[in-house]
PDB file of C-alpha atoms in Angstrom:
ATOM      1  CA  MET N   1      82.163 105.562  72.225  1.00  0.00           C
ATOM      2  CA  GLU N   2      85.235 107.284  73.971  1.00  0.00           C
ATOM      3  CA  ALA N   3      85.379 110.124  71.478  1.00  0.00           C
ATOM      4  CA  HIS N   4      81.740 110.953  72.009  1.00  0.00           C
ATOM      5  CA  ARG N   5      82.030 111.044  75.821  1.00  0.00           C
ATOM      6  CA  LEU N   6      85.056 113.250  75.636  1.00  0.00           C
ATOM      7  CA  ILE N   7      83.439 115.768  73.231  1.00  0.00           C
ATOM      8  CA  ALA N   8      80.515 115.820  75.771  1.00  0.00           C
ATOM      9  CA  ASP N   9      82.807 116.545  78.580  1.00  0.00           C
ATOM     10  CA  ALA N  10      84.565 119.317  76.560  1.00  0.00           C
ATOM     11  CA  ARG N  11      80.953 120.748  75.993  1.00  0.00           C
ATOM     12  CA  GLU N  12      80.467 120.827  79.722  1.00  0.00           C
ATOM     13  CA  ALA N  13      83.871 122.547  80.254  1.00  0.00           C
ATOM     14  CA  ALA N  14      82.961 125.192  77.451  1.00  0.00           C
ATOM     15  CA  ALA N  15      79.792 126.059  79.578  1.00  0.00           C
ATOM     16  CA  ASN N  16      82.373 127.565  82.139  1.00  0.00           C
ATOM     17  CA  SER N  17      84.117 129.797  79.482  1.00  0.00           C
ATOM     18  CA  TYR N  18      84.789 133.257  80.394  1.00  0.00           C
ATOM     19  CA  SER N  19      84.257 134.921  76.802  1.00  0.00           C
ATOM     20  CA  PRO N  20      82.708 138.147  77.332  1.00  0.00           C
ATOM     21  CA  TYR N  21      84.408 139.622  74.338  1.00  0.00           C
ATOM     22  CA  SER N  22      84.257 137.121  71.466  1.00  0.00           C
ATOM     23  CA  HIS N  23      81.215 135.104  73.036  1.00  0.00           C
ATOM     24  CA  TYR N  24      83.059 132.054  71.512  1.00  0.00           C
ATOM     25  CA  ARG N  25      82.974 129.409  74.190  1.00  0.00           C
ATOM     26  CA  VAL N  26      85.534 126.700  73.875  1.00  0.00           C
ATOM     27  CA  GLY N  27      86.114 123.609  76.096  1.00  0.00           C
ATOM     28  CA  ALA N  28      88.771 121.041  76.208  1.00  0.00           C
ATOM     29  CA  VAL N  29      89.557 117.723  77.965  1.00  0.00           C
ATOM     30  CA  VAL N  30      92.996 116.174  77.984  1.00  0.00           C
ATOM     31  CA  VAL N  31      93.572 112.491  78.897  1.00  0.00           C
ATOM     32  CA  THR N  32      96.948 111.101  80.215  1.00  0.00           C
ATOM     33  CA  PRO N  33      98.231 107.743  79.144  1.00  0.00           C
ATOM     34  CA  ASP N  34      97.048 106.583  82.528  1.00  0.00           C
ATOM     35  CA  GLY N  35      93.634 107.660  81.897  1.00  0.00           C
ATOM     36  CA  ASP N  36      93.419 110.743  84.109  1.00  0.00           C
ATOM     37  CA  GLU N  37      91.495 113.707  82.715  1.00  0.00           C
ATOM     38  CA  TYR N  38      91.716 117.434  83.066  1.00  0.00           C
ATOM     39  CA  ARG N  39      89.414 120.017  81.721  1.00  0.00           C
ATOM     40  CA  GLY N  40      89.815 123.603  80.514  1.00  0.00           C
ATOM     41  CA  CYS N  41      87.924 126.327  78.959  1.00  0.00           C
ATOM     42  CA  ASN N  42      88.923 129.547  77.269  1.00  0.00           C
ATOM     43  CA  ILE N  43      89.439 132.583  79.494  1.00  0.00           C
ATOM     44  CA  GLU N  44      89.426 135.976  77.852  1.00  0.00           C
ATOM     45  CA  ASN N  45      90.976 139.235  79.053  1.00  0.00           C
ATOM     46  CA  ALA N  46      90.329 142.952  77.855  1.00  0.00           C
ATOM     47  CA  ALA N  47      94.034 142.711  76.961  1.00  0.00           C
ATOM     48  CA  TYR N  48      93.627 140.138  74.341  1.00  0.00           C
ATOM     49  CA  GLY N  49      97.190 138.724  74.491  1.00  0.00           C
ATOM     50  CA  ALA N  50      96.506 137.722  78.095  1.00  0.00           C
ATOM     51  CA  SER N  51      93.611 135.397  77.238  1.00  0.00           C
ATOM     52  CA  ILE N  52      94.262 131.626  77.426  1.00  0.00           C
ATOM     53  CA  CYS N  53      92.608 128.966  75.050  1.00  0.00           C
ATOM     54  CA  ALA N  54      90.678 125.984  76.399  1.00  0.00           C
ATOM     55  CA  GLU N  55      93.434 123.468  75.220  1.00  0.00           C
ATOM     56  CA  ALA N  56      96.270 125.453  76.923  1.00  0.00           C
ATOM     57  CA  ASN N  57      94.088 125.744  80.065  1.00  0.00           C
ATOM     58  CA  ALA N  58      93.464 122.035  80.404  1.00  0.00           C
ATOM     59  CA  ILE N  59      97.019 121.160  79.521  1.00  0.00           C
ATOM     60  CA  THR N  60      98.605 123.669  82.069  1.00  0.00           C
ATOM     61  CA  THR N  61      95.983 122.320  84.627  1.00  0.00           C
ATOM     62  CA  ALA N  62      97.381 118.912  84.069  1.00  0.00           C
ATOM     63  CA  ALA N  63     100.866 120.069  84.189  1.00  0.00           C
ATOM     64  CA  ALA N  64     100.303 121.673  87.607  1.00  0.00           C
ATOM     65  CA  HIS N  65      99.257 118.319  88.749  1.00  0.00           C
ATOM     66  CA  GLY N  66     102.605 116.751  87.608  1.00  0.00           C
ATOM     67  CA  VAL N  67     101.446 115.450  84.372  1.00  0.00           C
ATOM     68  CA  ARG N  68     104.298 115.482  81.793  1.00  0.00           C
ATOM     69  CA  GLN N  69     102.749 113.429  78.904  1.00  0.00           C
ATOM     70  CA  ILE N  70      99.235 113.610  77.453  1.00  0.00           C
ATOM     71  CA  ASP N  71      97.807 111.200  75.166  1.00  0.00           C
ATOM     72  CA  THR N  72      94.565 112.704  73.888  1.00  0.00           C
ATOM     73  CA  VAL N  73      93.162 116.398  73.650  1.00  0.00           C
ATOM     74  CA  ALA N  74      89.425 116.819  72.714  1.00  0.00           C
ATOM     75  CA  VAL N  75      88.238 120.151  71.853  1.00  0.00           C
ATOM     76  CA  THR N  76      84.802 121.604  70.860  1.00  0.00           C
ATOM     77  CA  CYS N  77      83.007 124.964  70.835  1.00  0.00           C
ATOM     78  CA  LEU N  78      79.543 125.838  71.720  1.00  0.00           C
ATOM     79  CA  ASP N  79      79.156 128.792  69.631  1.00  0.00           C
ATOM     80  CA  GLY N  80      79.693 128.711  65.679  1.00  0.00           C
ATOM     81  CA  ASP N  81      80.912 125.974  63.497  1.00  0.00           C
ATOM     82  CA  ALA N  82      83.591 123.426  64.053  1.00  0.00           C
ATOM     83  CA  CYS N  83      86.739 124.800  65.864  1.00  0.00           C
ATOM     84  CA  SER N  84      90.353 123.820  65.670  1.00  0.00           C
ATOM     85  CA  PRO N  85      93.317 124.556  67.962  1.00  0.00           C
ATOM     86  CA  CYS N  86      95.344 127.714  67.216  1.00  0.00           C
ATOM     87  CA  GLY N  87      99.118 127.347  66.334  1.00  0.00           C
ATOM     88  CA  ASN N  88     100.253 128.074  69.776  1.00  0.00           C
ATOM     89  CA  CYS N  89      97.994 125.370  71.178  1.00  0.00           C
ATOM     90  CA  ARG N  90      99.392 122.828  68.680  1.00  0.00           C
ATOM     91  CA  GLN N  91     102.770 123.735  69.755  1.00  0.00           C
ATOM     92  CA  ILE N  92     101.911 123.238  73.541  1.00  0.00           C
ATOM     93  CA  MET N  93     100.371 119.837  72.520  1.00  0.00           C
ATOM     94  CA  ARG N  94     103.589 118.968  70.886  1.00  0.00           C
ATOM     95  CA  GLU N  95     105.479 119.686  74.064  1.00  0.00           C
ATOM     96  CA  PHE N  96     103.346 117.268  75.905  1.00  0.00           C
ATOM     97  CA  ASN N  97     103.520 114.474  73.336  1.00  0.00           C
ATOM     98  CA  VAL N  98      99.837 114.524  72.380  1.00  0.00           C
ATOM     99  CA  ARG N  99      99.151 111.637  70.147  1.00  0.00           C
ATOM    100  CA  ARG N 100      95.458 112.043  69.243  1.00  0.00           C
ATOM    101  CA  VAL N 101      93.443 115.257  68.842  1.00  0.00           C
ATOM    102  CA  ILE N 102      89.526 115.077  68.740  1.00  0.00           C
ATOM    103  CA  LEU N 103      87.657 117.857  67.216  1.00  0.00           C
ATOM    104  CA  THR N 104      84.101 118.246  66.069  1.00  0.00           C
ATOM    105  CA  ASP N 105      82.761 118.738  62.528  1.00  0.00           C
ATOM    106  CA  GLU N 106      80.141 121.098  61.504  1.00  0.00           C
ATOM    107  CA  ALA N 107      77.360 118.450  62.628  1.00  0.00           C
ATOM    108  CA  GLY N 108      79.025 118.263  66.054  1.00  0.00           C
ATOM    109  CA  GLU N 109      80.297 114.896  65.476  1.00  0.00           C
ATOM    110  CA  PRO N 110      83.860 113.723  66.590  1.00  0.00           C
ATOM    111  CA  VAL N 111      86.799 113.746  64.116  1.00  0.00           C
ATOM    112  CA  GLU N 112      90.006 112.336  65.185  1.00  0.00           C
ATOM    113  CA  TYR N 113      93.530 113.369  64.109  1.00  0.00           C
ATOM    114  CA  ALA N 114      97.078 112.651  64.730  1.00  0.00           C
ATOM    115  CA  LEU N 115      98.689 115.627  66.110  1.00  0.00           C
ATOM    116  CA  ALA N 116     101.439 115.142  63.496  1.00  0.00           C
ATOM    117  CA  ASP N 117      98.767 115.805  60.821  1.00  0.00           C
ATOM    118  CA  LEU N 118      97.682 119.018  62.503  1.00  0.00           C
ATOM    119  CA  LEU N 119     101.443 120.094  63.203  1.00  0.00           C
ATOM    120  CA  PRO N 120     103.631 118.662  60.391  1.00  0.00           C
ATOM    121  CA  ARG N 121     107.372 118.956  60.655  1.00  0.00           C
ATOM    122  CA  SER N 122     107.076 120.282  64.234  1.00  0.00           C
ATOM    123  CA  PHE N 123     109.669 121.645  66.616  1.00  0.00           C
ATOM    124  CA  GLY N 124     110.134 119.761  69.776  1.00  0.00           C
ATOM    125  CA  PRO N 125     112.449 119.252  72.841  1.00  0.00           C
ATOM    126  CA  GLU N 126     114.691 116.901  70.945  1.00  0.00           C
ATOM    127  CA  ASP N 127     115.482 119.785  68.484  1.00  0.00           C
ATOM    128  CA  LEU N 128     117.295 121.528  71.236  1.00  0.00           C
ATOM    129  CA  LYS N 129     119.911 118.899  71.837  1.00  0.00           C
TER     130      LYS N 129
END
């Protein structure tokens, strides 16, 4: 199943996490409507505000390659229980029209959500017109 493969790929990305402070390794994979995939992991910084989440890392990597729309984001962590994107990452996902978010439950199994369910009544580009 695609969700299981994407979570496995996110786990591989999490293995590259630079998280010397929290020791909380997170990985993400984004998939474009054309099926292209980009990976990211969280990168911490001693000045915590300068850290970047795995989801944001993967999305900005895709954007640096010219991607302007992302269909799916898969996120998982290697340390602790299930993880979920922070509010900032949810807003970044909204900017790139993410349709589907795959997370893992406490048993490590994929659970799919619509971004609209994770970020109801969101603010987007159309609100600036």
